[in-house]
Amino acid sequence: MTNSPAMQPLRIVPEDLAPGDERARELDWSRLRVQAVHDPRDPLFARIYDRLWQEFGARGEMEQREVIRDRLAWDPRTLVHGHALRYELIAVLAGDQLVGLRDHTAIVPPSAGPGAPTRVLVHLSHVIVEPALRGGGLSAWLRALPLQTARACAAAAGRRCDAITLVGEMEHPNDSSPDGSPDVLARLRSYARAGFRKPDPLLVHYHQPDFRPSAEIDASSPQPVPLLLALRRVGAEHERWVTVAELRELVTGIYTMFAVHQRPEHMAPLWAQLAAMPREGLIPLLPLLP
């Protein structure tokens, strides 16, 4: 893809905070600054990637450096199977110290026709808040800042941004190891307080691709990872139902993003599962935790 058009600097927009994250308005930004990275030549790129790899690489949850370099080159003006994609890394710094970071991808689906509303989705990939800043609201802001990426992606693609859905992939708490459960439950509680909800997992079976090296997958078979979808439908957090059509559009967008760097045969089980989803109806949106 060609070089992506430049984005405006990120701003602190309190109105973008989730309903349950209002307390984060109290965070003192006077000694903090937020910076987006869109170019692997940016000196912050290596620092952010290395920290993400340190946290998630050993668990097989972080893409290789060359994949992230390629994602930074995604240009919303160049469509991928009709979808506009924009990937972004965000750093929050206190002086020169990296205290918070995240990465995410904004995805604009194909137009449903003239005058049809456009729901932009943002796939929330990885997030870290360092211990010194935990509990003060920074995690809430790292959930809110990607809304600006969604709007910029739609604008670059020449589309309106009528609605935004933030999408997180989370482990099923009952499937976690004893050592991992506290972290999983803490993350679920944090997102639940913010207003994220899950499509009924008995009706919607979602899997993440198998991120193992291709040779390992070929030696066995693709092993997609079962995960929960955690959704914040911005401005509609009070709604307790979502249409199947909206969910199909959302999952199609995420799988289109993954498929850029996954081999077709490794994505095949996921596309087959999506194809088996009902074509119409309503799906309950449930609390992330009982």
mmCIF file of C-alpha atoms in Angstrom:
data_model
loop_
_atom_site.group_PDB
_atom_site.id
_atom_site.type_symbol
_atom_site.label_atom_id
_atom_site.label_comp_id
_atom_site.label_asym_id
_atom_site.label_seq_id
_atom_site.Cartn_x
_atom_site.Cartn_y
_atom_site.Cartn_z
ATOM 1 C CA MET A 1 0.000 0.000 0.000
ATOM 2 C CA THR A 2 1.035 3.630 -0.392
ATOM 3 C CA ASN A 3 1.964 5.865 2.483
ATOM 4 C CA SER A 4 -1.095 6.727 4.561
ATOM 5 C CA PRO A 5 -2.253 10.352 4.706
ATOM 6 C CA ALA A 6 -1.101 12.269 7.758
ATOM 7 C CA MET A 7 -3.355 12.423 10.798
ATOM 8 C CA GLN A 8 -3.914 15.373 13.051
ATOM 9 C CA PRO A 9 -2.215 15.148 16.476
ATOM 10 C CA LEU A 10 -4.291 13.295 19.054
ATOM 11 C CA ARG A 11 -6.363 15.441 21.392
ATOM 12 C CA ILE A 12 -7.811 14.837 24.833
ATOM 13 C CA VAL A 13 -11.563 14.711 24.188
ATOM 14 C CA PRO A 14 -13.526 14.034 27.413
ATOM 15 C CA GLU A 15 -16.724 13.419 25.419
ATOM 16 C CA ASP A 16 -15.108 10.300 23.924
ATOM 17 C CA LEU A 17 -14.788 8.585 27.307
ATOM 18 C CA ALA A 18 -17.082 5.624 27.876
ATOM 19 C CA PRO A 19 -20.053 6.187 30.210
ATOM 20 C CA GLY A 20 -18.399 4.192 32.973
ATOM 21 C CA ASP A 21 -15.052 5.959 32.563
ATOM 22 C CA GLU A 22 -16.153 9.479 33.500
ATOM 23 C CA ARG A 23 -13.836 9.478 36.538
ATOM 24 C CA ALA A 24 -10.910 9.502 34.106
ATOM 25 C CA ARG A 25 -11.675 13.181 33.416
ATOM 26 C CA GLU A 26 -9.766 13.820 36.653
ATOM 27 C CA LEU A 27 -6.487 12.481 35.236
ATOM 28 C CA ASP A 28 -3.833 15.208 35.354
ATOM 29 C CA TRP A 29 -2.352 15.526 31.870
ATOM 30 C CA SER A 30 -0.034 18.405 32.775
ATOM 31 C CA ARG A 31 3.001 16.101 32.980
ATOM 32 C CA LEU A 32 1.876 13.660 30.310
ATOM 33 C CA ARG A 33 1.805 13.793 26.550
ATOM 34 C CA VAL A 34 0.215 11.458 24.035
ATOM 35 C CA GLN A 35 1.728 10.683 20.667
ATOM 36 C CA ALA A 36 0.562 8.508 17.773
ATOM 37 C CA VAL A 37 3.066 6.586 15.670
ATOM 38 C CA HIS A 38 2.320 5.909 11.992
ATOM 39 C CA ASP A 39 5.850 5.467 10.624
ATOM 40 C CA PRO A 40 8.346 2.728 11.624
ATOM 41 C CA ARG A 41 11.123 5.306 11.214
ATOM 42 C CA ASP A 42 9.708 7.193 14.213
ATOM 43 C CA PRO A 43 12.145 6.676 17.142
ATOM 44 C CA LEU A 44 9.188 5.701 19.327
ATOM 45 C CA PHE A 45 8.306 2.760 17.093
ATOM 46 C CA ALA A 46 11.055 0.463 18.359
ATOM 47 C CA ARG A 47 10.371 1.371 21.998
ATOM 48 C CA ILE A 48 6.651 0.691 21.698
ATOM 49 C CA TYR A 49 7.070 -2.517 19.727
ATOM 50 C CA ASP A 50 9.752 -3.890 22.055
ATOM 51 C CA ARG A 51 7.553 -3.237 25.102
ATOM 52 C CA LEU A 52 4.536 -4.895 23.454
ATOM 53 C CA TRP A 53 6.663 -7.873 22.448
ATOM 54 C CA GLN A 54 8.061 -8.174 25.959
ATOM 55 C CA GLU A 55 4.524 -8.313 27.362
ATOM 56 C CA PHE A 56 2.714 -10.372 24.720
ATOM 57 C CA GLY A 57 5.278 -12.041 22.428
ATOM 58 C CA ALA A 58 6.110 -15.020 24.621
ATOM 59 C CA ARG A 59 2.390 -15.827 24.892
ATOM 60 C CA GLY A 60 1.977 -15.893 21.109
ATOM 61 C CA GLU A 61 -0.288 -12.823 21.261
ATOM 62 C CA MET A 62 1.884 -10.297 19.409
ATOM 63 C CA GLU A 63 2.544 -10.133 15.688
ATOM 64 C CA GLN A 64 6.094 -10.139 14.315
ATOM 65 C CA ARG A 65 7.827 -6.791 13.807
ATOM 66 C CA GLU A 66 7.595 -6.978 10.000
ATOM 67 C CA VAL A 67 3.816 -7.460 10.208
ATOM 68 C CA ILE A 68 3.474 -4.329 12.322
ATOM 69 C CA ARG A 69 5.709 -2.391 9.910
ATOM 70 C CA ASP A 70 3.431 -3.425 7.064
ATOM 71 C CA ARG A 71 0.304 -2.445 8.997
ATOM 72 C CA LEU A 72 1.671 1.041 9.578
ATOM 73 C CA ALA A 73 1.733 1.456 5.787
ATOM 74 C CA TRP A 74 -1.977 0.714 5.391
ATOM 75 C CA ASP A 75 -3.695 3.573 3.581
ATOM 76 C CA PRO A 76 -7.479 3.986 3.948
ATOM 77 C CA ARG A 77 -7.607 5.223 0.354
ATOM 78 C CA THR A 78 -6.481 1.769 -0.855
ATOM 79 C CA LEU A 79 -9.284 -0.661 -0.064
ATOM 80 C CA VAL A 80 -8.788 -4.265 1.014
ATOM 81 C CA HIS A 81 -11.766 -6.288 -0.219
ATOM 82 C CA GLY A 82 -13.799 -3.112 0.051
ATOM 83 C CA HIS A 83 -12.567 -2.225 3.556
ATOM 84 C CA ALA A 84 -10.526 0.848 4.507
ATOM 85 C CA LEU A 85 -7.873 0.061 7.126
ATOM 86 C CA ARG A 86 -5.755 2.290 9.354
ATOM 87 C CA TYR A 87 -3.363 0.922 11.983
ATOM 88 C CA GLU A 88 -1.956 3.038 14.785
ATOM 89 C CA LEU A 89 0.387 2.817 17.759
ATOM 90 C CA ILE A 90 -0.164 5.214 20.664
ATOM 91 C CA ALA A 91 2.340 6.169 23.353
ATOM 92 C CA VAL A 92 1.704 8.115 26.556
ATOM 93 C CA LEU A 93 4.892 9.574 27.973
ATOM 94 C CA ALA A 94 5.848 11.240 31.242
ATOM 95 C CA GLY A 95 8.902 13.179 30.173
ATOM 96 C CA ASP A 96 10.773 10.558 28.177
ATOM 97 C CA GLN A 97 9.332 7.630 30.135
ATOM 98 C CA LEU A 98 6.831 5.387 28.384
ATOM 99 C CA VAL A 99 3.953 4.950 30.855
ATOM 100 C CA GLY A 100 1.130 3.751 28.610
ATOM 101 C CA LEU A 101 0.765 2.333 25.124
ATOM 102 C CA ARG A 102 -1.651 0.584 22.845
ATOM 103 C CA ASP A 103 -2.213 -0.451 19.228
ATOM 104 C CA HIS A 104 -5.429 -0.722 17.237
ATOM 105 C CA THR A 105 -6.889 -0.767 13.726
ATOM 106 C CA ALA A 106 -9.777 1.316 12.423
ATOM 107 C CA ILE A 107 -11.853 -0.501 9.810
ATOM 108 C CA VAL A 108 -14.449 1.088 7.517
ATOM 109 C CA PRO A 109 -16.673 -1.576 5.919
ATOM 110 C CA PRO A 110 -17.863 -1.458 2.310
ATOM 111 C CA SER A 111 -20.711 0.943 1.647
ATOM 112 C CA ALA A 112 -24.169 -0.604 1.841
ATOM 113 C CA GLY A 113 -25.396 1.864 -0.772
ATOM 114 C CA PRO A 114 -26.094 5.578 -1.279
ATOM 115 C CA GLY A 115 -27.276 7.199 1.929
ATOM 116 C CA ALA A 116 -26.653 4.096 4.052
ATOM 117 C CA PRO A 117 -25.043 4.863 7.439
ATOM 118 C CA THR A 118 -21.413 3.914 7.995
ATOM 119 C CA ARG A 119 -20.474 2.144 11.228
ATOM 120 C CA VAL A 120 -16.696 2.279 11.672
ATOM 121 C CA LEU A 121 -15.186 -0.358 13.922
ATOM 122 C CA VAL A 122 -11.929 -0.225 15.841
ATOM 123 C CA HIS A 123 -10.163 -3.463 16.692
ATOM 124 C CA LEU A 124 -8.435 -2.916 20.038
ATOM 125 C CA SER A 125 -5.322 -5.101 19.935
ATOM 126 C CA HIS A 126 -2.936 -4.655 22.889
ATOM 127 C CA VAL A 127 -2.727 -2.200 25.773
ATOM 128 C CA ILE A 128 -0.277 -1.633 28.631
ATOM 129 C CA VAL A 129 -0.439 0.824 31.506
ATOM 130 C CA GLU A 130 2.734 0.738 33.554
ATOM 131 C CA PRO A 131 2.347 0.223 37.324
ATOM 132 C CA ALA A 132 3.054 3.840 38.289
ATOM 133 C CA LEU A 133 -0.015 5.054 36.332
ATOM 134 C CA ARG A 134 -2.446 2.234 37.045
ATOM 135 C CA GLY A 135 -5.720 3.027 38.733
ATOM 136 C CA GLY A 136 -5.683 6.690 37.762
ATOM 137 C CA GLY A 137 -7.790 6.613 34.604
ATOM 138 C CA LEU A 138 -5.128 6.215 31.911
ATOM 139 C CA SER A 139 -6.553 2.877 30.767
ATOM 140 C CA ALA A 140 -9.892 4.615 30.165
ATOM 141 C CA TRP A 141 -8.223 7.203 27.942
ATOM 142 C CA LEU A 142 -6.426 4.462 26.012
ATOM 143 C CA ARG A 143 -9.879 3.067 25.237
ATOM 144 C CA ALA A 144 -11.181 6.481 24.156
ATOM 145 C CA LEU A 145 -8.330 7.799 21.994
ATOM 146 C CA PRO A 146 -8.953 5.259 19.173
ATOM 147 C CA LEU A 147 -12.242 6.991 18.389
ATOM 148 C CA GLN A 148 -10.158 9.698 16.729
ATOM 149 C CA THR A 149 -8.513 7.037 14.552
ATOM 150 C CA ALA A 150 -11.955 5.806 13.479
ATOM 151 C CA ARG A 151 -13.056 9.280 12.377
ATOM 152 C CA ALA A 152 -9.765 9.972 10.579
ATOM 153 C CA CYS A 153 -9.894 6.609 8.769
ATOM 154 C CA ALA A 154 -13.414 7.293 7.504
ATOM 155 C CA ALA A 155 -12.477 10.804 6.385
ATOM 156 C CA ALA A 156 -9.389 9.555 4.528
ATOM 157 C CA ALA A 157 -11.543 6.972 2.760
ATOM 158 C CA GLY A 158 -14.041 9.666 1.741
ATOM 159 C CA ARG A 159 -16.780 8.237 3.967
ATOM 160 C CA ARG A 160 -18.944 9.562 6.790
ATOM 161 C CA CYS A 161 -18.487 8.240 10.317
ATOM 162 C CA ASP A 162 -22.072 7.787 11.491
ATOM 163 C CA ALA A 163 -21.319 5.366 14.337
ATOM 164 C CA ILE A 164 -18.315 3.709 15.968
ATOM 165 C CA THR A 165 -17.947 0.317 17.624
ATOM 166 C CA LEU A 166 -14.876 -0.493 19.712
ATOM 167 C CA VAL A 167 -14.087 -4.212 19.687
ATOM 168 C CA GLY A 168 -11.892 -6.059 22.154
ATOM 169 C CA GLU A 169 -11.056 -9.765 22.060
ATOM 170 C CA MET A 170 -10.931 -11.303 25.535
ATOM 171 C CA GLU A 171 -10.312 -14.685 27.041
ATOM 172 C CA HIS A 172 -13.201 -16.668 28.421
ATOM 173 C CA PRO A 173 -12.604 -16.441 32.188
ATOM 174 C CA ASN A 174 -13.486 -20.081 32.809
ATOM 175 C CA ASP A 175 -10.905 -21.190 30.226
ATOM 176 C CA SER A 176 -7.987 -19.357 31.842
ATOM 177 C CA SER A 177 -5.246 -20.997 33.809
ATOM 178 C CA PRO A 178 -5.301 -20.385 37.587
ATOM 179 C CA ASP A 179 -2.286 -18.094 37.261
ATOM 180 C CA GLY A 180 -3.903 -16.099 34.466
ATOM 181 C CA SER A 181 -7.393 -15.781 35.873
ATOM 182 C CA PRO A 182 -6.785 -12.696 38.070
ATOM 183 C CA ASP A 183 -5.468 -10.671 35.118
ATOM 184 C CA VAL A 184 -8.275 -11.864 32.855
ATOM 185 C CA LEU A 185 -10.938 -11.030 35.436
ATOM 186 C CA ALA A 186 -9.413 -7.613 36.146
ATOM 187 C CA ARG A 187 -9.476 -6.753 32.443
ATOM 188 C CA LEU A 188 -13.061 -7.947 32.082
ATOM 189 C CA ARG A 189 -14.128 -5.895 35.128
ATOM 190 C CA SER A 190 -12.434 -2.780 33.756
ATOM 191 C CA TYR A 191 -14.114 -3.064 30.371
ATOM 192 C CA ALA A 192 -17.440 -3.984 31.950
ATOM 193 C CA ARG A 193 -17.377 -0.827 34.098
ATOM 194 C CA ALA A 194 -16.706 1.193 30.944
ATOM 195 C CA GLY A 195 -19.881 -0.110 29.293
ATOM 196 C CA PHE A 196 -18.534 -2.898 27.079
ATOM 197 C CA ARG A 197 -20.851 -5.884 26.619
ATOM 198 C CA LYS A 198 -20.565 -9.250 24.896
ATOM 199 C CA PRO A 199 -22.792 -10.826 22.245
ATOM 200 C CA ASP A 200 -24.282 -13.947 23.805
ATOM 201 C CA PRO A 201 -21.391 -16.474 23.439
ATOM 202 C CA LEU A 202 -23.895 -19.334 23.223
ATOM 203 C CA LEU A 203 -25.152 -17.796 19.981
ATOM 204 C CA VAL A 204 -21.988 -16.153 18.633
ATOM 205 C CA HIS A 205 -18.889 -18.354 18.450
ATOM 206 C CA TYR A 206 -15.871 -16.170 17.764
ATOM 207 C CA HIS A 207 -12.273 -17.255 17.236
ATOM 208 C CA GLN A 208 -9.018 -15.386 16.680
ATOM 209 C CA PRO A 209 -6.665 -16.763 14.003
ATOM 210 C CA ASP A 210 -3.849 -19.113 14.907
ATOM 211 C CA PHE A 211 -0.820 -16.808 15.232
ATOM 212 C CA ARG A 212 1.791 -19.566 15.420
ATOM 213 C CA PRO A 213 4.484 -19.611 12.713
ATOM 214 C CA SER A 214 3.166 -21.044 9.454
ATOM 215 C CA ALA A 215 5.470 -24.074 9.649
ATOM 216 C CA GLU A 216 3.989 -25.056 13.022
ATOM 217 C CA ILE A 217 0.454 -24.681 11.728
ATOM 218 C CA ASP A 218 1.261 -26.744 8.640
ATOM 219 C CA ALA A 219 2.757 -29.489 10.823
ATOM 220 C CA SER A 220 -0.560 -29.895 12.612
ATOM 221 C CA SER A 221 -3.585 -27.883 11.530
ATOM 222 C CA PRO A 222 -4.938 -24.381 12.206
ATOM 223 C CA GLN A 223 -5.968 -23.997 15.835
ATOM 224 C CA PRO A 224 -8.038 -20.790 16.086
ATOM 225 C CA VAL A 225 -8.335 -19.402 19.616
ATOM 226 C CA PRO A 226 -11.848 -19.103 21.108
ATOM 227 C CA LEU A 227 -12.382 -15.613 22.533
ATOM 228 C CA LEU A 228 -15.150 -13.302 23.700
ATOM 229 C CA LEU A 229 -16.060 -10.208 21.736
ATOM 230 C CA ALA A 230 -16.327 -7.153 23.989
ATOM 231 C CA LEU A 231 -18.211 -4.304 22.304
ATOM 232 C CA ARG A 232 -18.685 -0.638 23.051
ATOM 233 C CA ARG A 233 -21.233 0.653 20.551
ATOM 234 C CA VAL A 234 -20.497 4.341 21.078
ATOM 235 C CA GLY A 235 -23.626 6.299 21.927
ATOM 236 C CA ALA A 236 -25.661 3.098 22.140
ATOM 237 C CA GLU A 237 -24.137 1.584 25.271
ATOM 238 C CA HIS A 238 -27.625 1.309 26.799
ATOM 239 C CA GLU A 239 -28.905 -1.021 24.079
ATOM 240 C CA ARG A 240 -29.147 -4.693 25.019
ATOM 241 C CA TRP A 241 -29.484 -6.195 21.535
ATOM 242 C CA VAL A 242 -27.458 -6.123 18.336
ATOM 243 C CA THR A 243 -28.565 -7.279 14.911
ATOM 244 C CA VAL A 244 -26.948 -10.307 13.329
ATOM 245 C CA ALA A 245 -26.238 -8.151 10.269
ATOM 246 C CA GLU A 246 -24.184 -5.716 12.356
ATOM 247 C CA LEU A 247 -22.235 -8.556 13.978
ATOM 248 C CA ARG A 248 -21.543 -10.196 10.629
ATOM 249 C CA GLU A 249 -20.243 -6.886 9.269
ATOM 250 C CA LEU A 250 -18.056 -6.451 12.349
ATOM 251 C CA VAL A 251 -16.504 -9.930 12.256
ATOM 252 C CA THR A 252 -16.028 -9.688 8.479
ATOM 253 C CA GLY A 253 -14.045 -6.491 9.021
ATOM 254 C CA ILE A 254 -11.825 -8.046 11.681
ATOM 255 C CA TYR A 255 -11.159 -11.171 9.619
ATOM 256 C CA THR A 256 -10.414 -9.041 6.552
ATOM 257 C CA MET A 257 -7.794 -7.219 8.636
ATOM 258 C CA PHE A 258 -6.220 -10.466 9.874
ATOM 259 C CA ALA A 259 -6.301 -12.045 6.420
ATOM 260 C CA VAL A 260 -3.854 -9.466 5.046
ATOM 261 C CA HIS A 261 -1.036 -11.347 6.823
ATOM 262 C CA GLN A 262 -2.567 -14.811 7.308
ATOM 263 C CA ARG A 263 -2.479 -17.524 4.673
ATOM 264 C CA PRO A 264 -5.900 -18.261 3.133
ATOM 265 C CA GLU A 265 -5.877 -21.897 4.269
ATOM 266 C CA HIS A 266 -5.187 -20.772 7.842
ATOM 267 C CA MET A 267 -8.131 -18.368 7.731
ATOM 268 C CA ALA A 268 -10.494 -20.898 6.143
ATOM 269 C CA PRO A 269 -11.915 -22.304 9.424
ATOM 270 C CA LEU A 270 -12.776 -18.795 10.617
ATOM 271 C CA TRP A 271 -14.511 -17.807 7.385
ATOM 272 C CA ALA A 272 -16.467 -21.075 7.510
ATOM 273 C CA GLN A 273 -17.603 -20.327 11.058
ATOM 274 C CA LEU A 274 -18.701 -16.832 10.045
ATOM 275 C CA ALA A 275 -20.612 -18.246 7.070
ATOM 276 C CA ALA A 276 -22.528 -20.506 9.459
ATOM 277 C CA MET A 277 -23.771 -17.547 11.514
ATOM 278 C CA PRO A 278 -27.490 -16.775 11.003
ATOM 279 C CA ARG A 279 -28.281 -14.123 8.418
ATOM 280 C CA GLU A 280 -30.911 -12.198 10.373
ATOM 281 C CA GLY A 281 -32.308 -11.677 13.837
ATOM 282 C CA LEU A 282 -31.188 -10.124 17.120
ATOM 283 C CA ILE A 283 -28.435 -11.223 19.489
ATOM 284 C CA PRO A 284 -28.547 -10.292 23.216
ATOM 285 C CA LEU A 285 -25.725 -8.109 24.518
ATOM 286 C CA LEU A 286 -24.788 -9.481 27.940
ATOM 287 C CA PRO A 287 -22.587 -8.223 30.805
ATOM 288 C CA LEU A 288 -18.961 -9.284 30.396
ATOM 289 C CA LEU A 289 -19.144 -10.894 33.839
ATOM 290 C CA PRO A 290 -22.148 -12.335 35.699
#
